[in-house]
Amino acid sequence: MTAPTPQAPRHVRAVAVQPHWSAHDFTTPDAFRRWMRAQLDMARPHLKPGGVNLVVLTELNGLPLVLRGGGWALRLRTFERVALALFLARLPRTLPVLLRERVSPIRALQLAGIDANTELYLHTCRDLAREYGVYLCCGSAPMPRYTRSGTTLRRAPGVLTNQTVLLDPHGDLIGVTDKVHLTPDEEAGGVDLTPGDLNELRVFPTPAGDLGVAISLDAFRADVIGSLAAQGCTVLLQPDANGAPWTSKEGLPPDPAHLRDQPVAWLESSWQVTAQRQIPYAVNPMVVGNLLDLTFDGQSGITGPAEEAPGLRSYVLTDPRPGFLALTPWVTDGTPNELRQAGLDRAAHSGHPLENRYREDTLHADLTLPPASRPAPPRTAHEDALHALLRGEARAPRPSPHPGRWALAALPLLALPLLTWLRRRP
């Protein structure tokens, strides 16, 4: 009897893209496609010719598509005012969703255009994965739950999760992951998303690694990391959109009496996961830039075993340490007080000459992984629907040509929920 030939290890080039975004990138389909393509163009010099390349994009890079067609509203300068203006301008579409699906105004605004935005987002990512020949973590976007009915997708009423989609180099679907632990800005007081289910987390074996996704806050949570590690995850993907100046204090402290600098807290995500050898490698891209009155900043990184990254370096305001295979420098150096002020200077509406001056960057690292040993998990009904959408075998629902003509007559019904929503805004 001939002994089985051992499988070769997998060699993967992991690439993390740190883009600078602007509200104007989302006001038209062409602007969005240009912004997304620019990120793959940033990744291109880092791709390994003839090799397996994994490109990871950032969290919520589809959220601002709610602004599509609403460039006129950007002069209102804050996300809350713009959202209210768009809700009212789109009342024939938004009000029926609010009343029929019993959701908040901000979720109704997103759901009213979600089918067209989902198609735009996924088709853009599919085309880029194919053109650049990469395994693509699309980042994440608010997306609904679909089932397929023939050549049409049907949307589950009221559901809108922070969702990551993984694609192969042919643009075909690998799998989908929802964010389980939402931040306050993603909950009812913010953009009002639906939390994912911890029991639905899965690892996806691919030539680019056994991929597990922990979107932003999920990478800090032991239940999420424990689930992915137990399923054999070898590469953790942590798409991120940190909505605060990078050198400010942490927003979700485990001990409110002892606030830490945000970069110190960030060490408890990807870096800690790989330093403790729960998962061998992690890729953590972070978006930067001021989106209306919202500030996004951070340092993207790729982490792994200390013996593969013995050089000492780390986030600003933290002590140097091994384990960073690649790390984006922050925008400046200085004393702790100078760094904290530098973050405030760049924040939205600061009025400082350095406002919105952040660093775009692209990182890469070469990962050596064991052969795949687990079968791919079966597709969910939602993944079957997205797979058909990506292959052109089905399409998202189309809005009625005369949506909600009765909506204006129902405007008084809207007054109370809108006032309640507005009173909750900071």
mmCIF file of N, CA and C in Angstrom, residues 59-60 63 66 79-80 83 87 97-98 101-112 114 141-144 155-163 179-196 294 417 420-421 424-425:
data_model
loop_
_atom_site.group_PDB
_atom_site.id
_atom_site.type_symbol
_atom_site.label_atom_id
_atom_site.label_comp_id
_atom_site.label_asym_id
_atom_site.label_seq_id
_atom_site.Cartn_x
_atom_site.Cartn_y
_atom_site.Cartn_z
ATOM 1 N N GLU A 59 -14.193 47.862 7.664
ATOM 2 C CA GLU A 59 -15.558 47.754 8.179
ATOM 3 C C GLU A 59 -16.439 48.901 7.680
ATOM 4 N N LEU A 60 -17.713 48.581 7.462
ATOM 5 C CA LEU A 60 -18.763 49.548 7.141
ATOM 6 C C LEU A 60 -18.437 50.385 5.906
ATOM 7 N N LEU A 63 -21.715 51.280 4.405
ATOM 8 C CA LEU A 63 -22.715 52.044 5.163
ATOM 9 C C LEU A 63 -23.048 53.377 4.505
ATOM 10 N N VAL A 66 -25.993 54.840 1.894
ATOM 11 C CA VAL A 66 -27.286 55.459 2.177
ATOM 12 C C VAL A 66 -27.319 56.881 1.615
ATOM 13 N N PHE A 79 -24.134 63.829 10.197
ATOM 14 C CA PHE A 79 -24.774 62.615 9.708
ATOM 15 C C PHE A 79 -26.252 62.573 10.087
ATOM 16 N N GLU A 80 -26.593 63.026 11.298
ATOM 17 C CA GLU A 80 -27.981 62.983 11.748
ATOM 18 C C GLU A 80 -28.870 63.899 10.918
ATOM 19 N N ALA A 83 -29.256 62.434 7.419
ATOM 20 C CA ALA A 83 -30.155 61.280 7.435
ATOM 21 C C ALA A 83 -31.611 61.716 7.531
ATOM 22 N N PHE A 87 -34.422 61.053 4.776
ATOM 23 C CA PHE A 87 -35.640 60.324 5.132
ATOM 24 C C PHE A 87 -36.870 61.065 4.620
ATOM 25 N N VAL A 97 -41.818 51.554 4.642
ATOM 26 C CA VAL A 97 -40.945 50.604 5.322
ATOM 27 C C VAL A 97 -41.063 50.774 6.834
ATOM 28 N N LEU A 98 -41.043 52.012 7.290
ATOM 29 C CA LEU A 98 -41.137 52.271 8.730
ATOM 30 C C LEU A 98 -42.423 51.680 9.317
ATOM 31 N N GLU A 101 -42.712 47.505 8.448
ATOM 32 C CA GLU A 101 -41.748 46.627 9.097
ATOM 33 C C GLU A 101 -41.486 47.015 10.545
ATOM 34 N N ARG A 102 -42.122 48.096 10.991
ATOM 35 C CA ARG A 102 -42.051 48.525 12.390
ATOM 36 C C ARG A 102 -40.605 48.712 12.844
ATOM 37 N N VAL A 103 -39.891 49.509 12.094
ATOM 38 C CA VAL A 103 -38.492 49.808 12.402
ATOM 39 C C VAL A 103 -38.355 51.300 12.662
ATOM 40 N N SER A 104 -37.170 51.703 13.113
ATOM 41 C CA SER A 104 -36.895 53.106 13.390
ATOM 42 C C SER A 104 -36.737 53.885 12.090
ATOM 43 N N PRO A 105 -36.794 55.223 12.148
ATOM 44 C CA PRO A 105 -36.571 56.003 10.925
ATOM 45 C C PRO A 105 -35.214 55.750 10.290
ATOM 46 N N ILE A 106 -34.150 55.623 11.079
ATOM 47 C CA ILE A 106 -32.836 55.437 10.486
ATOM 48 C C ILE A 106 -32.706 54.063 9.834
ATOM 49 N N ARG A 107 -33.329 53.032 10.426
ATOM 50 C CA ARG A 107 -33.284 51.726 9.757
ATOM 51 C C ARG A 107 -34.178 51.727 8.530
ATOM 52 N N ALA A 108 -35.312 52.422 8.603
ATOM 53 C CA ALA A 108 -36.190 52.507 7.438
ATOM 54 C C ALA A 108 -35.491 53.206 6.282
ATOM 55 N N LEU A 109 -34.728 54.263 6.584
ATOM 56 C CA LEU A 109 -33.984 54.965 5.539
ATOM 57 C C LEU A 109 -33.016 54.011 4.843
ATOM 58 N N GLN A 110 -32.314 53.197 5.615
ATOM 59 C CA GLN A 110 -31.359 52.261 5.014
ATOM 60 C C GLN A 110 -32.062 51.157 4.232
ATOM 61 N N LEU A 111 -33.139 50.602 4.808
ATOM 62 C CA LEU A 111 -33.830 49.503 4.148
ATOM 63 C C LEU A 111 -34.538 49.946 2.871
ATOM 64 N N ALA A 112 -34.943 51.214 2.823
ATOM 65 C CA ALA A 112 -35.669 51.690 1.645
ATOM 66 C C ALA A 112 -34.820 51.623 0.382
ATOM 67 N N ILE A 114 -31.927 49.509 0.293
ATOM 68 C CA ILE A 114 -30.921 48.481 0.555
ATOM 69 C C ILE A 114 -30.735 47.511 -0.598
ATOM 70 N N ALA A 141 -20.703 45.794 5.377
ATOM 71 C CA ALA A 141 -21.752 46.753 5.022
ATOM 72 C C ALA A 141 -23.041 46.348 5.713
ATOM 73 N N PRO A 142 -23.929 47.299 5.990
ATOM 74 C CA PRO A 142 -25.270 46.919 6.440
ATOM 75 C C PRO A 142 -25.978 46.191 5.303
ATOM 76 N N MET A 143 -26.382 44.959 5.567
ATOM 77 C CA MET A 143 -27.042 44.164 4.541
ATOM 78 C C MET A 143 -28.189 43.385 5.151
ATOM 79 N N PRO A 144 -29.203 43.106 4.344
ATOM 80 C CA PRO A 144 -30.360 42.350 4.833
ATOM 81 C C PRO A 144 -30.125 40.855 4.756
ATOM 82 N N ARG A 155 -36.380 39.671 0.634
ATOM 83 C CA ARG A 155 -35.710 40.218 1.809
ATOM 84 C C ARG A 155 -36.518 39.946 3.071
ATOM 85 N N ALA A 156 -35.838 39.507 4.134
ATOM 86 C CA ALA A 156 -36.499 39.311 5.427
ATOM 87 C C ALA A 156 -36.848 40.680 6.002
ATOM 88 N N PRO A 157 -38.087 40.919 6.401
ATOM 89 C CA PRO A 157 -38.481 42.241 6.885
ATOM 90 C C PRO A 157 -37.699 42.668 8.122
ATOM 91 N N GLY A 158 -37.241 43.904 8.115
ATOM 92 C CA GLY A 158 -36.691 44.537 9.309
ATOM 93 C C GLY A 158 -35.273 44.179 9.668
ATOM 94 N N VAL A 159 -34.657 43.178 9.022
ATOM 95 C CA VAL A 159 -33.330 42.694 9.418
ATOM 96 C C VAL A 159 -32.253 43.467 8.655
ATOM 97 N N LEU A 160 -31.242 43.954 9.389
ATOM 98 C CA LEU A 160 -30.148 44.694 8.773
ATOM 99 C C LEU A 160 -28.908 44.500 9.636
ATOM 100 N N THR A 161 -28.008 43.613 9.210
ATOM 101 C CA THR A 161 -26.827 43.294 10.007
ATOM 102 C C THR A 161 -25.582 43.953 9.424
ATOM 103 N N ASN A 162 -24.563 44.093 10.267
ATOM 104 C CA ASN A 162 -23.232 44.506 9.814
ATOM 105 C C ASN A 162 -22.555 43.243 9.305
ATOM 106 N N GLN A 163 -22.367 43.144 8.005
ATOM 107 C CA GLN A 163 -22.119 41.855 7.358
ATOM 108 C C GLN A 163 -20.873 41.907 6.479
ATOM 109 N N LYS A 179 -21.637 40.683 12.228
ATOM 110 C CA LYS A 179 -21.052 41.169 13.471
ATOM 111 C C LYS A 179 -21.996 40.844 14.625
ATOM 112 N N VAL A 180 -21.449 40.239 15.671
ATOM 113 C CA VAL A 180 -22.252 39.783 16.807
ATOM 114 C C VAL A 180 -22.399 40.882 17.861
ATOM 115 N N HIS A 181 -21.291 41.505 18.229
ATOM 116 C CA HIS A 181 -21.289 42.510 19.303
ATOM 117 C C HIS A 181 -21.262 43.909 18.681
ATOM 118 N N LEU A 182 -22.357 44.620 18.794
ATOM 119 C CA LEU A 182 -22.462 45.945 18.204
ATOM 120 C C LEU A 182 -22.010 47.014 19.195
ATOM 121 N N THR A 183 -21.439 48.091 18.670
ATOM 122 C CA THR A 183 -21.109 49.247 19.495
ATOM 123 C C THR A 183 -22.368 50.088 19.700
ATOM 124 N N PRO A 184 -22.363 51.002 20.672
ATOM 125 C CA PRO A 184 -23.529 51.879 20.854
ATOM 126 C C PRO A 184 -23.902 52.632 19.583
ATOM 127 N N ASP A 185 -22.933 53.039 18.763
ATOM 128 C CA ASP A 185 -23.231 53.763 17.529
ATOM 129 C C ASP A 185 -23.923 52.880 16.500
ATOM 130 N N GLU A 186 -23.849 51.563 16.671
ATOM 131 C CA GLU A 186 -24.517 50.651 15.742
ATOM 132 C C GLU A 186 -25.860 50.170 16.271
ATOM 133 N N GLU A 187 -26.142 50.471 17.519
ATOM 134 C CA GLU A 187 -27.383 49.997 18.134
ATOM 135 C C GLU A 187 -28.501 51.002 17.905
ATOM 136 N N ALA A 188 -29.581 50.861 18.665
ATOM 137 C CA ALA A 188 -30.791 51.646 18.416
ATOM 138 C C ALA A 188 -30.557 53.148 18.486
ATOM 139 N N GLY A 189 -29.605 53.604 19.303
ATOM 140 C CA GLY A 189 -29.336 55.028 19.384
ATOM 141 C C GLY A 189 -28.498 55.561 18.248
ATOM 142 N N GLY A 190 -27.997 54.671 17.376
ATOM 143 C CA GLY A 190 -27.153 55.077 16.257
ATOM 144 C C GLY A 190 -27.753 54.668 14.932
ATOM 145 N N VAL A 191 -27.010 53.864 14.154
ATOM 146 C CA VAL A 191 -27.520 53.464 12.843
ATOM 147 C C VAL A 191 -28.470 52.276 12.933
ATOM 148 N N ASP A 192 -28.668 51.745 14.116
ATOM 149 C CA ASP A 192 -29.728 50.767 14.408
ATOM 150 C C ASP A 192 -29.630 49.513 13.551
ATOM 151 N N LEU A 193 -28.570 48.743 13.792
ATOM 152 C CA LEU A 193 -28.382 47.478 13.092
ATOM 153 C C LEU A 193 -28.848 46.310 13.946
ATOM 154 N N THR A 194 -28.970 45.154 13.319
ATOM 155 C CA THR A 194 -29.394 43.925 13.987
ATOM 156 C C THR A 194 -28.149 43.134 14.385
ATOM 157 N N PRO A 195 -28.007 42.718 15.647
ATOM 158 C CA PRO A 195 -26.823 41.928 16.014
ATOM 159 C C PRO A 195 -26.853 40.547 15.373
ATOM 160 N N GLY A 196 -25.669 40.029 15.077
ATOM 161 C CA GLY A 196 -25.572 38.678 14.556
ATOM 162 C C GLY A 196 -25.682 37.647 15.664
ATOM 163 N N LEU A 294 -18.311 62.776 11.628
ATOM 164 C CA LEU A 294 -17.803 61.567 12.268
ATOM 165 C C LEU A 294 -16.318 61.396 11.951
ATOM 166 N N PRO A 417 -42.399 59.387 16.270
ATOM 167 C CA PRO A 417 -41.122 58.664 16.198
ATOM 168 C C PRO A 417 -39.962 59.535 15.739
ATOM 169 N N THR A 420 -38.873 61.649 18.716
ATOM 170 C CA THR A 420 -38.158 60.795 19.680
ATOM 171 C C THR A 420 -36.745 60.507 19.196
ATOM 172 N N TRP A 421 -36.628 60.213 17.906
ATOM 173 C CA TRP A 421 -35.316 59.930 17.320
ATOM 174 C C TRP A 421 -34.394 61.140 17.444
ATOM 175 N N ARG A 424 -32.919 61.843 20.846
ATOM 176 C CA ARG A 424 -31.858 60.926 21.278
ATOM 177 C C ARG A 424 -30.511 61.299 20.701
ATOM 178 N N ARG A 425 -30.506 62.150 19.666
ATOM 179 C CA ARG A 425 -29.232 62.461 19.026
ATOM 180 C C ARG A 425 -28.398 63.360 19.920
#
